[in-house]
Short mmCIF file of C-alpha atoms in Angstrom, two decimals:
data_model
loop_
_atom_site.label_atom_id
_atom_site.label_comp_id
_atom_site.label_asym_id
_atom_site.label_seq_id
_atom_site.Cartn_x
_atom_site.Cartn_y
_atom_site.Cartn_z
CA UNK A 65 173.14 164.78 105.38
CA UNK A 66 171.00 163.75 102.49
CA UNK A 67 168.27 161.18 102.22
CA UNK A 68 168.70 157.58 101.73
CA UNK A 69 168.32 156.38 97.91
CA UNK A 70 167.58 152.75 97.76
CA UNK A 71 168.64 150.20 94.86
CA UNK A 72 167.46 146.83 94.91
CA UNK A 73 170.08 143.83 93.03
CA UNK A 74 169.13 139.99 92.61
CA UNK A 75 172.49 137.56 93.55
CA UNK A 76 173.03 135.33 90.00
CA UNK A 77 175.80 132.78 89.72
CA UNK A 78 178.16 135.32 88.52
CA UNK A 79 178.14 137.18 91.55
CA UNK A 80 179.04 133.98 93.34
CA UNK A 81 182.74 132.43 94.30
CA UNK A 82 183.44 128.65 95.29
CA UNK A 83 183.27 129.80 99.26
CA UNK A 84 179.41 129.64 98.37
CA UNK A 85 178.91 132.86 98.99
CA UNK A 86 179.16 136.25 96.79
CA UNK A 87 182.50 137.00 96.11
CA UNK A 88 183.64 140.40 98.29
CA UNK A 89 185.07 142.46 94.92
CA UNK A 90 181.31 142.66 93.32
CA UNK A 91 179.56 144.37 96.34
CA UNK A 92 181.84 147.69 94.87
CA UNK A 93 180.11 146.76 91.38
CA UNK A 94 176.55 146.59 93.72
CA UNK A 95 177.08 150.17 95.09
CA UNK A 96 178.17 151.28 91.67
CA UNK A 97 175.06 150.27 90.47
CA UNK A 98 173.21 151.98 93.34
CA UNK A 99 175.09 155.12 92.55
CA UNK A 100 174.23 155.14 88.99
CA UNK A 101 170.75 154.78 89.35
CA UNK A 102 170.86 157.53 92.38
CA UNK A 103 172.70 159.36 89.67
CA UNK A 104 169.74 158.52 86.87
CA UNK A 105 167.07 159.62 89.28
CA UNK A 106 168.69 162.62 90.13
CA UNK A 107 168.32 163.29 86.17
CA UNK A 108 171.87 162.82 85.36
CA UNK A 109 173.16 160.25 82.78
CA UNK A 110 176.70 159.08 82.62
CA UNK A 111 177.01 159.08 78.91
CA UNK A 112 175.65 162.35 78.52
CA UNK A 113 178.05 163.77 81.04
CA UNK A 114 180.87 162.24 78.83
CA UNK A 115 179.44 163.50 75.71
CA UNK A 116 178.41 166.86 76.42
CA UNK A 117 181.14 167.39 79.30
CA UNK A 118 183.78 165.67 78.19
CA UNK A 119 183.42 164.46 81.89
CA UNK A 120 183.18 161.34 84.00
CA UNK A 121 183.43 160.42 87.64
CA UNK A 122 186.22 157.98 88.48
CA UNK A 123 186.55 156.13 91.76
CA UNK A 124 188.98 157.96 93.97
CA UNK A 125 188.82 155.61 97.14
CA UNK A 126 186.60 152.93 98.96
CA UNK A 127 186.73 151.35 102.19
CA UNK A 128 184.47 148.32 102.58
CA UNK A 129 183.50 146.57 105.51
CA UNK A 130 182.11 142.56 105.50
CA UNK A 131 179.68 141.79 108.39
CA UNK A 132 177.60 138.73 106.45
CA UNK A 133 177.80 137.38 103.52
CA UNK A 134 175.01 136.56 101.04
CA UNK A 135 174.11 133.50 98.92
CA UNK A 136 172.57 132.83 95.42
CA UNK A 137 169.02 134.07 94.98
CA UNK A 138 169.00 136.55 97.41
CA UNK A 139 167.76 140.18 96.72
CA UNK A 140 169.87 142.80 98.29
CA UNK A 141 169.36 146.61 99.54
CA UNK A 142 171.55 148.82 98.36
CA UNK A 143 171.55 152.47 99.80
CA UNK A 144 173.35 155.62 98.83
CA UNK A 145 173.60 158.55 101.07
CA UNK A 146 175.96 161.66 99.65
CA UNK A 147 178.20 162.22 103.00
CA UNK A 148 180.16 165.29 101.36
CA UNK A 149 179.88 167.38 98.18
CA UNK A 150 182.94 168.82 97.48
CA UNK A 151 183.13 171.29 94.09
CA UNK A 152 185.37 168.07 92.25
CA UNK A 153 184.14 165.19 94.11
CA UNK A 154 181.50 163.46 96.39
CA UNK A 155 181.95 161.22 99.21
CA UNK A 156 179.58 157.88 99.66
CA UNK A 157 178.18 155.95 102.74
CA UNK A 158 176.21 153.13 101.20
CA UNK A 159 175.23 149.57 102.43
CA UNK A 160 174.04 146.48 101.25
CA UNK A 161 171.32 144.88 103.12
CA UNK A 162 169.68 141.26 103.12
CA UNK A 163 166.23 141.61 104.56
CA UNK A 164 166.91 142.46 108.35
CA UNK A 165 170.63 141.79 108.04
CA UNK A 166 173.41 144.21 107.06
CA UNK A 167 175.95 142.94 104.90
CA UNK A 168 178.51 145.53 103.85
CA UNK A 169 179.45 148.93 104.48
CA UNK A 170 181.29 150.69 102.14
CA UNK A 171 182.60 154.54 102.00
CA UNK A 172 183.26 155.33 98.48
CA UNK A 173 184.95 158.75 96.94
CA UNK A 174 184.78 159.84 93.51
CA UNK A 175 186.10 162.74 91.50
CA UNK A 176 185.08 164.08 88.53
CA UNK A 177 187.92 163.88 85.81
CA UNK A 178 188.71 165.15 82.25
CA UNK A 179 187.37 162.22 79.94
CA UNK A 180 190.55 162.40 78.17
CA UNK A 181 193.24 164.09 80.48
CA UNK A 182 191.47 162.16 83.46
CA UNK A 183 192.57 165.39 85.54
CA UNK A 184 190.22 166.49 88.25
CA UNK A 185 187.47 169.17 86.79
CA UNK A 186 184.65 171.13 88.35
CA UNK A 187 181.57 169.09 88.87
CA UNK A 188 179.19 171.09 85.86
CA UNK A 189 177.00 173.93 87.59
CA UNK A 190 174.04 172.10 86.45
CA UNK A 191 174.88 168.49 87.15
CA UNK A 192 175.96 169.79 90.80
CA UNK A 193 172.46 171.34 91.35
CA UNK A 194 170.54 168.21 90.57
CA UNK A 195 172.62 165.94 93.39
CA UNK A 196 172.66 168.81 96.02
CA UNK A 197 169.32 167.88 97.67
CA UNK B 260 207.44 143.44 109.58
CA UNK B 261 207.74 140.82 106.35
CA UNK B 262 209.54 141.01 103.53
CA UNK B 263 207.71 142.46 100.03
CA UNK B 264 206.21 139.50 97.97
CA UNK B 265 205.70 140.35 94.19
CA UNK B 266 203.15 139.26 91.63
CA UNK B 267 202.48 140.28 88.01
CA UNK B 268 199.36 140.54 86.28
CA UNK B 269 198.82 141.52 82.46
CA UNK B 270 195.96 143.68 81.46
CA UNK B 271 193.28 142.11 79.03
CA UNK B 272 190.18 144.10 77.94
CA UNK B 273 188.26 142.04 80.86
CA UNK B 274 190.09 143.95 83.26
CA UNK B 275 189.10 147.71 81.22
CA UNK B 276 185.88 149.78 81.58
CA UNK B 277 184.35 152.02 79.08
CA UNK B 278 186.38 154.84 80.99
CA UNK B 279 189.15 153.64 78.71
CA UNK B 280 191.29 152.07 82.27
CA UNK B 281 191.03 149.32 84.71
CA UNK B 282 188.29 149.04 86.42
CA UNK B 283 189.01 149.52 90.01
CA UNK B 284 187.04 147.12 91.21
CA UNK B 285 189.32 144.68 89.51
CA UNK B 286 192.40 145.74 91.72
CA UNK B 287 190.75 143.46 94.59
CA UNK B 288 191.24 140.45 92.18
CA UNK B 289 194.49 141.29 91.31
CA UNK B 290 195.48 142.02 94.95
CA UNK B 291 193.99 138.29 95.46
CA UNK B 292 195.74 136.85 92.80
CA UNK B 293 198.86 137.96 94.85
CA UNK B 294 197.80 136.78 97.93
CA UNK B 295 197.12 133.52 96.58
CA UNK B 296 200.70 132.95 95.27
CA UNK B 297 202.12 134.67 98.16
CA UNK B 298 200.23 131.87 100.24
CA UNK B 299 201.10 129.08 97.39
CA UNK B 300 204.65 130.14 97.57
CA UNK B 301 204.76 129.52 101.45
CA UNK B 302 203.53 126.03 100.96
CA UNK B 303 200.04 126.62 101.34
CA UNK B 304 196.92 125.40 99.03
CA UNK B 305 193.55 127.01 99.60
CA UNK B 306 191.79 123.86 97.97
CA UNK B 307 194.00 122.01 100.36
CA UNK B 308 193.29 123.90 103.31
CA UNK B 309 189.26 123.69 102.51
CA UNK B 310 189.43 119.68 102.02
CA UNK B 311 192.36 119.01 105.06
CA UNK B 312 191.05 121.78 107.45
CA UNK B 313 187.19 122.68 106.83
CA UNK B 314 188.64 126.26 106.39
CA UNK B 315 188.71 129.35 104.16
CA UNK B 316 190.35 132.85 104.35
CA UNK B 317 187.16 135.48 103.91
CA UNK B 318 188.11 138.97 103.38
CA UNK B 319 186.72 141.06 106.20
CA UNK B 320 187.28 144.32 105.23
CA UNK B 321 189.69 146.52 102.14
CA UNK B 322 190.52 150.13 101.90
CA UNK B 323 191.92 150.93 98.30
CA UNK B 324 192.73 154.24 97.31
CA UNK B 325 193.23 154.77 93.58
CA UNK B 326 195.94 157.25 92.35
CA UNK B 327 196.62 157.08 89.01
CA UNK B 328 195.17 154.70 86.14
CA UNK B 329 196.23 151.42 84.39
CA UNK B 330 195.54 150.63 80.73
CA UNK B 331 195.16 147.94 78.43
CA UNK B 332 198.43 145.87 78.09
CA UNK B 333 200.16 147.71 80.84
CA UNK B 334 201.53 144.83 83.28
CA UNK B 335 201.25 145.41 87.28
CA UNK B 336 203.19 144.31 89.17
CA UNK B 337 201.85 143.28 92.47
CA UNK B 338 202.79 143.27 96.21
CA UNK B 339 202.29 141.59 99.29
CA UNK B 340 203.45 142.57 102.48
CA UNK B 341 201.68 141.25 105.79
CA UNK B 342 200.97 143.88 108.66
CA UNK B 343 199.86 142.05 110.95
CA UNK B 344 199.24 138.10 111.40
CA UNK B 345 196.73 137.51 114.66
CA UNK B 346 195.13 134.46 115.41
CA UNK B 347 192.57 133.89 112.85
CA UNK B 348 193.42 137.20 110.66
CA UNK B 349 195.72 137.98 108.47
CA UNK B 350 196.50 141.95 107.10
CA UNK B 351 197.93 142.83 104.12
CA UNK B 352 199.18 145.84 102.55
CA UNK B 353 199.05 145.66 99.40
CA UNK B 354 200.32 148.15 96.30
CA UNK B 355 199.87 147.99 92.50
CA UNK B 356 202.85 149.37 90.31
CA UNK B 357 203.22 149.97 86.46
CA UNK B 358 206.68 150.59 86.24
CA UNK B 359 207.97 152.97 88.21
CA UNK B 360 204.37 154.26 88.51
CA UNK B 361 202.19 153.77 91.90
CA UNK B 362 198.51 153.15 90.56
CA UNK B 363 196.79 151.92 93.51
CA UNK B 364 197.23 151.25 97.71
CA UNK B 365 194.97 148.61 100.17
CA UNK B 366 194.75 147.32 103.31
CA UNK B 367 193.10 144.40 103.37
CA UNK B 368 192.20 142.42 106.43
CA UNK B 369 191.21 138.39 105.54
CA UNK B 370 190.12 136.09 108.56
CA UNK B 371 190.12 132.32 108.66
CA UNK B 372 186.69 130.92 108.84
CA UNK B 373 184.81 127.46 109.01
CA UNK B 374 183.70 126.37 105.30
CA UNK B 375 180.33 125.13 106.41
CA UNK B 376 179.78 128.05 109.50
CA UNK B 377 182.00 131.08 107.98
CA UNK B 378 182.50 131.88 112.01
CA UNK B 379 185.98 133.05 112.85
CA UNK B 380 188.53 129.91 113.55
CA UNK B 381 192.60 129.67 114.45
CA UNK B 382 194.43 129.64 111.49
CA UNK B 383 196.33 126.39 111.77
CA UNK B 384 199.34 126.09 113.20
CA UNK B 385 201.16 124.21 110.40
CA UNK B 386 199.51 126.84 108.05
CA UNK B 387 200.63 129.29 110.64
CA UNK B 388 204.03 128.41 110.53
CA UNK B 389 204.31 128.42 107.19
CA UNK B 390 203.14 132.13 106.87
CA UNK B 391 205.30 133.57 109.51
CA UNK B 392 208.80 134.84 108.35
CA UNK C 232 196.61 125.01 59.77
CA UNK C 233 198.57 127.00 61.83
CA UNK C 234 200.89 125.86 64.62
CA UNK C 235 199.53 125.51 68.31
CA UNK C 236 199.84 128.44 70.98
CA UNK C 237 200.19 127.76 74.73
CA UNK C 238 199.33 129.82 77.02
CA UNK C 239 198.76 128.97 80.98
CA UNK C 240 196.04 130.41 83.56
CA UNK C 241 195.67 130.10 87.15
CA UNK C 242 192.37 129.76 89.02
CA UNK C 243 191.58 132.00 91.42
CA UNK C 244 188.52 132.85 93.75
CA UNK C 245 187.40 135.47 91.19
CA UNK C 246 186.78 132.69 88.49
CA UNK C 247 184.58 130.46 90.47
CA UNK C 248 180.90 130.47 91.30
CA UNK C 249 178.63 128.87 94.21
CA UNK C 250 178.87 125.58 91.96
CA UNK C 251 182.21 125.28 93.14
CA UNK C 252 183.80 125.34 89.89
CA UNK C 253 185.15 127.90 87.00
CA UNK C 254 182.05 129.88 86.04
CA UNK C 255 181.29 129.01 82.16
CA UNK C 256 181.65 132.75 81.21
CA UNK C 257 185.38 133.42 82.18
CA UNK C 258 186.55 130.47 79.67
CA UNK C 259 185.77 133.65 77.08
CA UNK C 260 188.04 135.73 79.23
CA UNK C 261 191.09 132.91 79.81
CA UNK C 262 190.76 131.88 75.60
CA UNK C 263 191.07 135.97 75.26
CA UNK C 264 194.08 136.19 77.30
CA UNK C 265 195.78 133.29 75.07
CA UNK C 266 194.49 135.03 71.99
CA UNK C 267 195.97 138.36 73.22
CA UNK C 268 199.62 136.78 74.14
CA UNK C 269 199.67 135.07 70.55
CA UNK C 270 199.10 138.28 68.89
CA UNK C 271 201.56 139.79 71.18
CA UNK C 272 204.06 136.83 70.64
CA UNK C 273 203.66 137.86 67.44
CA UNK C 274 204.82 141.36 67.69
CA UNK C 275 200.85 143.08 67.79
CA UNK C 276 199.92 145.02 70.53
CA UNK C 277 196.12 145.97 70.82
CA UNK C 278 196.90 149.18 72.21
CA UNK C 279 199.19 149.82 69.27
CA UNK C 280 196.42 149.09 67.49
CA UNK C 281 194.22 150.93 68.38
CA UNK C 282 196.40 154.23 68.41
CA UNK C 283 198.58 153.75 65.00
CA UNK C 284 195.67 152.20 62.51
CA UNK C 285 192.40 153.68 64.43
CA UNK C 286 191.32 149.80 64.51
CA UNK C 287 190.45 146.64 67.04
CA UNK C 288 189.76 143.11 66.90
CA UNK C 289 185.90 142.50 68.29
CA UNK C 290 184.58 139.32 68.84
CA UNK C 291 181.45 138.42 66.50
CA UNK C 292 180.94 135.25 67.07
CA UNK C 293 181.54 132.64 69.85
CA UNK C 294 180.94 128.62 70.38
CA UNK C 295 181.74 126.71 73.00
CA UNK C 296 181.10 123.22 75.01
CA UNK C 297 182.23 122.35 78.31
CA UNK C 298 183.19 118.95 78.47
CA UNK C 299 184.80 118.88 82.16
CA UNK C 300 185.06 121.56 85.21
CA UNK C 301 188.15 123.16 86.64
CA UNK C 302 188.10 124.32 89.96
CA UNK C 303 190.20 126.21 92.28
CA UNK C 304 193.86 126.36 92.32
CA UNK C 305 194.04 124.11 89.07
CA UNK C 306 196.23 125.36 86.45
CA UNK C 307 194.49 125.51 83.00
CA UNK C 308 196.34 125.18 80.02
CA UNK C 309 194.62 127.14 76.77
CA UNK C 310 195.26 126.55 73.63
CA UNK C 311 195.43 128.78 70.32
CA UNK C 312 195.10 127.96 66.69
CA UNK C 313 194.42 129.80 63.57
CA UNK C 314 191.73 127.81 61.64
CA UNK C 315 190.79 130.54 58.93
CA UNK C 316 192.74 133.99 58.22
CA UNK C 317 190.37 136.51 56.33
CA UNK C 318 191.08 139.88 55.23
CA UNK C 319 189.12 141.19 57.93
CA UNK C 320 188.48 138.67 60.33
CA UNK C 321 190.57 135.98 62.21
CA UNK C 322 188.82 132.51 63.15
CA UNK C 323 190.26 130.49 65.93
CA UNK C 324 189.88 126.75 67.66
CA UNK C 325 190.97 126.70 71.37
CA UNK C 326 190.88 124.48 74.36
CA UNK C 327 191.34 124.74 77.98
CA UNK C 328 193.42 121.91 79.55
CA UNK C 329 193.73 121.11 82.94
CA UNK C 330 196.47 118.17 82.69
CA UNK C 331 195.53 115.55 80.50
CA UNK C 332 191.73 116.58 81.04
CA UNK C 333 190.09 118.36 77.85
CA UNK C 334 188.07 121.15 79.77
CA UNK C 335 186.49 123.33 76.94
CA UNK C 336 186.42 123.54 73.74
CA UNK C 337 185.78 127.48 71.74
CA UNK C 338 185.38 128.05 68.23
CA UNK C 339 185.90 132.14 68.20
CA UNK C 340 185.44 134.55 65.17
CA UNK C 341 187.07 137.73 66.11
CA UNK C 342 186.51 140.76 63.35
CA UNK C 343 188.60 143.99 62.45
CA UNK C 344 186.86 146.77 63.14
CA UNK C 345 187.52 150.94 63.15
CA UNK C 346 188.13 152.08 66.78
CA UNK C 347 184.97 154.87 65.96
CA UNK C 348 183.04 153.41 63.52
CA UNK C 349 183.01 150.05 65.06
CA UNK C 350 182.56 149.20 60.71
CA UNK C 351 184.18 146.29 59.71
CA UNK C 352 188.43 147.05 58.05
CA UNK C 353 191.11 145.12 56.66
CA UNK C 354 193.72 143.77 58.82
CA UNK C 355 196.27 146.34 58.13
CA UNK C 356 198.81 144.33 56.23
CA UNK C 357 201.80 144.52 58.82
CA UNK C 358 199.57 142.78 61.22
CA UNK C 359 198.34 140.11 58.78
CA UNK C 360 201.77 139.34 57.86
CA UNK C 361 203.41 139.03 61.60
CA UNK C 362 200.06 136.68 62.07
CA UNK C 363 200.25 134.67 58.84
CA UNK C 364 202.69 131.73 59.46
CA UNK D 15 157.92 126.03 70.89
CA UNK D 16 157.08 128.15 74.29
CA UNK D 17 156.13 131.78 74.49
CA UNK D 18 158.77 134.42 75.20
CA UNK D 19 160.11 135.32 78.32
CA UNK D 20 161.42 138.67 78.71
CA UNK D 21 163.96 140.22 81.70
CA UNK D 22 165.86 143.31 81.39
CA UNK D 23 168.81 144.26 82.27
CA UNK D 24 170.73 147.92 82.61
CA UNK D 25 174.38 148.52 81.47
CA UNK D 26 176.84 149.68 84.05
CA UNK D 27 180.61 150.23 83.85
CA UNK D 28 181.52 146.82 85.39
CA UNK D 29 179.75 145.35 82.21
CA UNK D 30 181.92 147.54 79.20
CA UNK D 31 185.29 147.44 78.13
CA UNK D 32 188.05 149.65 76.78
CA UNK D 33 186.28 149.35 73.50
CA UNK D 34 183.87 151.55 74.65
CA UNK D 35 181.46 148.63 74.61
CA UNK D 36 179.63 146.22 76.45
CA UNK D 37 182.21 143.22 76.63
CA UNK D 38 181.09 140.17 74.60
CA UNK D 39 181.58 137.66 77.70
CA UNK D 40 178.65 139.59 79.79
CA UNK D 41 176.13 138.43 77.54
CA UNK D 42 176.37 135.11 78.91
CA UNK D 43 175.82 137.04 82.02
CA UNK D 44 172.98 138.83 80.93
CA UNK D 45 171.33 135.65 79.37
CA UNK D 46 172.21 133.45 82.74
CA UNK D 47 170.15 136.36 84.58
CA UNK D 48 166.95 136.20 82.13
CA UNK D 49 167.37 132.31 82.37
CA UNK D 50 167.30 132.71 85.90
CA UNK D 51 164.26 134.54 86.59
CA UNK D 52 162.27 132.76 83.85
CA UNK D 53 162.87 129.90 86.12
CA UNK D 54 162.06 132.14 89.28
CA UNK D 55 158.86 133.28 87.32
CA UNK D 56 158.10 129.62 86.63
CA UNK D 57 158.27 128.99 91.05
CA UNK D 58 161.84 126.84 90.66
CA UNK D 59 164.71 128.57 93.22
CA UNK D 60 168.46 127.63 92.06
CA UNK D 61 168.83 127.31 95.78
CA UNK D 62 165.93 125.13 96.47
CA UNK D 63 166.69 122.85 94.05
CA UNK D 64 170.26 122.34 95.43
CA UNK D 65 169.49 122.03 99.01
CA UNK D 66 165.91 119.53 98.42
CA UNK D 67 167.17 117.67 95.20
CA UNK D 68 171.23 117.77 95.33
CA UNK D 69 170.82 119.17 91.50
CA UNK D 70 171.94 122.35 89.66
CA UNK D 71 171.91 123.53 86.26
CA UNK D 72 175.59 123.78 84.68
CA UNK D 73 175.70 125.30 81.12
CA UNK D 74 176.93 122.39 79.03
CA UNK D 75 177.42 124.67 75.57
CA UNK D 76 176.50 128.31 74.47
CA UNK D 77 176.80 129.71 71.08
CA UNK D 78 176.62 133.27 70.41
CA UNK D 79 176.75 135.41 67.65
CA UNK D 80 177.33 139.22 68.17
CA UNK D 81 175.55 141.85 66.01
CA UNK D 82 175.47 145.04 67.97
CA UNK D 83 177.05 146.17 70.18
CA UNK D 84 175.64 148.04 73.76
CA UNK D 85 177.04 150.82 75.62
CA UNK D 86 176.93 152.35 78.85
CA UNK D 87 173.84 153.06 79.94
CA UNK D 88 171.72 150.65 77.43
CA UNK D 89 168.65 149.30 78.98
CA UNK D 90 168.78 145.41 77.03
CA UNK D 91 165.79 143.49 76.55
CA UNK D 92 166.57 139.91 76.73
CA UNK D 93 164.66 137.41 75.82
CA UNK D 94 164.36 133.33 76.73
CA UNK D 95 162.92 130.43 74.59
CA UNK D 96 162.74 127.13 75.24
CA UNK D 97 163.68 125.37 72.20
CA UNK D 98 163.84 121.79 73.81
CA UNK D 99 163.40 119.98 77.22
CA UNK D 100 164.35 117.08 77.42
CA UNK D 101 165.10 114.73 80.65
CA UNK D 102 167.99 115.99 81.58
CA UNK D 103 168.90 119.03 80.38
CA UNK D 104 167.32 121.92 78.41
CA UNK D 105 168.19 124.20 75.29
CA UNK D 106 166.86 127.98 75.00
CA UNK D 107 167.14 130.16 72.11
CA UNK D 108 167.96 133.51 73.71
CA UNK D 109 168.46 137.51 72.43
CA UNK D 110 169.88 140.37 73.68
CA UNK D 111 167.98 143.89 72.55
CA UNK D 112 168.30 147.47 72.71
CA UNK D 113 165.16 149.31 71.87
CA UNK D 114 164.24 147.72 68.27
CA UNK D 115 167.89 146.69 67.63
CA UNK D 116 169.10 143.03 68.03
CA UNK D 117 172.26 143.24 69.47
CA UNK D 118 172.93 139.40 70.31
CA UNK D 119 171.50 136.17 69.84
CA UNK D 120 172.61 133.21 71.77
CA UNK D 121 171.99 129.24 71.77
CA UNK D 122 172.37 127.76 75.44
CA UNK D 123 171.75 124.30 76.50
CA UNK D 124 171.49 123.70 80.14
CA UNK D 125 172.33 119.97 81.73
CA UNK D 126 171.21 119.07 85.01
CA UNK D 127 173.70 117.80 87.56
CA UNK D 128 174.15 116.31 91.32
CA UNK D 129 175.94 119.14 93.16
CA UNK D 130 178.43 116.88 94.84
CA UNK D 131 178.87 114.36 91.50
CA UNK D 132 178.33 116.60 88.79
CA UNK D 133 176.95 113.66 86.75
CA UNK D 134 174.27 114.11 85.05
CA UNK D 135 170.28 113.52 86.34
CA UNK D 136 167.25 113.56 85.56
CA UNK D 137 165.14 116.72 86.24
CA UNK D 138 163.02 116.32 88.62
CA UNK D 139 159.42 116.07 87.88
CA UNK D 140 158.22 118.96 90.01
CA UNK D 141 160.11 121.41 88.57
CA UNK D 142 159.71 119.33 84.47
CA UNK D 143 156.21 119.97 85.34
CA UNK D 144 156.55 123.75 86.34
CA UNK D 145 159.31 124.88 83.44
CA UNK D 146 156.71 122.61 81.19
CA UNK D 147 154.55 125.08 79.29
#
């Protein structure tokens, strides 16, 4: 089990629906953001995987759980914590916190794919050392 | 066990990613979108049922699994089948085709809530009744 | 001045915010979707395109005032005419209806452009001539 | 003419488009966030000011023209201006940037509203004073 990476994101309008409270479909787009910068800080960059790879992770599955909602203005906690590293994929737990209050849970899986053929491909030797902590 | 309920939605670049395919976030709106008429077709409003009842569905928890891509233009078409109907929850399974192609799977449980206190409240029973098959 | 274009859109959760009504933004999206189905009613697919001529249409320029809110479950009603047709650029007036309420108003500049280069291109002559009425 | 405000903001997936590119429509987002915080910076909460004063913001018109475009992983630079405040509502001058290149320039003007009415209202002169430089 790997450490907890932490990924802080403000709630604007846009995140908002007319129930007042953030609409359930953006808290994958809040993880995602979590896992990009977990991604960043582990060295790796997205684009460069797609340039020099010909690689990108795609979203295989996600299973989402909503405990409490949030409202505009509020600053949530975002974590990222690798649960499995498989050799074409990696498997998520990550949460979104308000404060003291969890909000979400959310198991996400994705693969790594051919940028073009979008079949599943080796996670690169080198990309795969920098996430394995 | 219902009967299937089927929605179509057209793909516009809002609905792509840089990944060159839907974003799968976006298959939570579309599965909502089908919802929505599915619930509109049985005789039920949601701006209705928020004026009339002090109510709103939330979505408590979806599990999508994502098996093969959609592209700009494609259209999806959408269903809605209902799994279970308790008290104050509703769950759906829900599939996105294009053509004869399965793209995408979820579960997705919703639960009737107060507008003001978003705690858990019986659905209705005229809303109820209109729901059941 | 070219004939008027009709296309209809459906609110959904996913288009509101915490105001309770349509967030501003996703008039850009609905006018896109009624610019997409006139090009489409015209016999141009974007994904066509895109693979045949190596070129896109990109947005350069957008204005737009919101005269009245649509919320929830209302059924807009956007609106599509050609005001100027350049060699490589297309110039449209559209409005959102909801009823016999104005809603929006968008003055959008949209610009042919090479799928790489992102450089500006003629309208490949086909295309200007299904669009031309 | 006030000094310049500056917020950035990071490009994820959720914010391109098929195009490869960030989609025009997030801009607004992106501006909406910058707006946002330059109020936050200036001790005025979106929430605040609906629950003590019944007002919000709604954007009223926005103008944008589109230079450059931004791709994944961009780190933008946006900036806020007010250009004029008047009693009731307020107009910024706004840019997007990516390093030294201007990718986006936009022209918003911001009325203030009851939250029930949507009517316009005069700002109130706590927060006239605060956004007052």
């Amino acid at each position: 089990m790997s450490e907890i990476f932490n990924w802080n994101a403000r709630i604007y309008y846009e995140d908002t629906d007319a129930g007042g409270i953030v609409f359930y479909a953006n808290y994958l787009k809040f993880f995602e953001r979590a896992r990009t910068e977990w991604l960043r800080a582990a060295g790796v960059s997205q684009q460069q995987m797609s340039q020099e790879h010909q690689l990108m992770f795609v979203v295989k599955s996600t299973a989402v759980e909503y405990h409490s909602p949030a409202r505009l203005d509020d600053e949530l906690r975002l974590t990222v914590v690798v649960e499995k590293l498989g050799r074409a994929s990696v498997q998520f737990i990550q949460e979104a916190w308000c404060g003291e209050r969890l909000l979400t849970t959310g198991k996400i899986k994705v693969g790594c794919v051919g940028v073009e053929s979008l079949r599943p491909a080796p996670i690169p030797g080198v990309i795969l050392a920098s996430i394995s902590v």
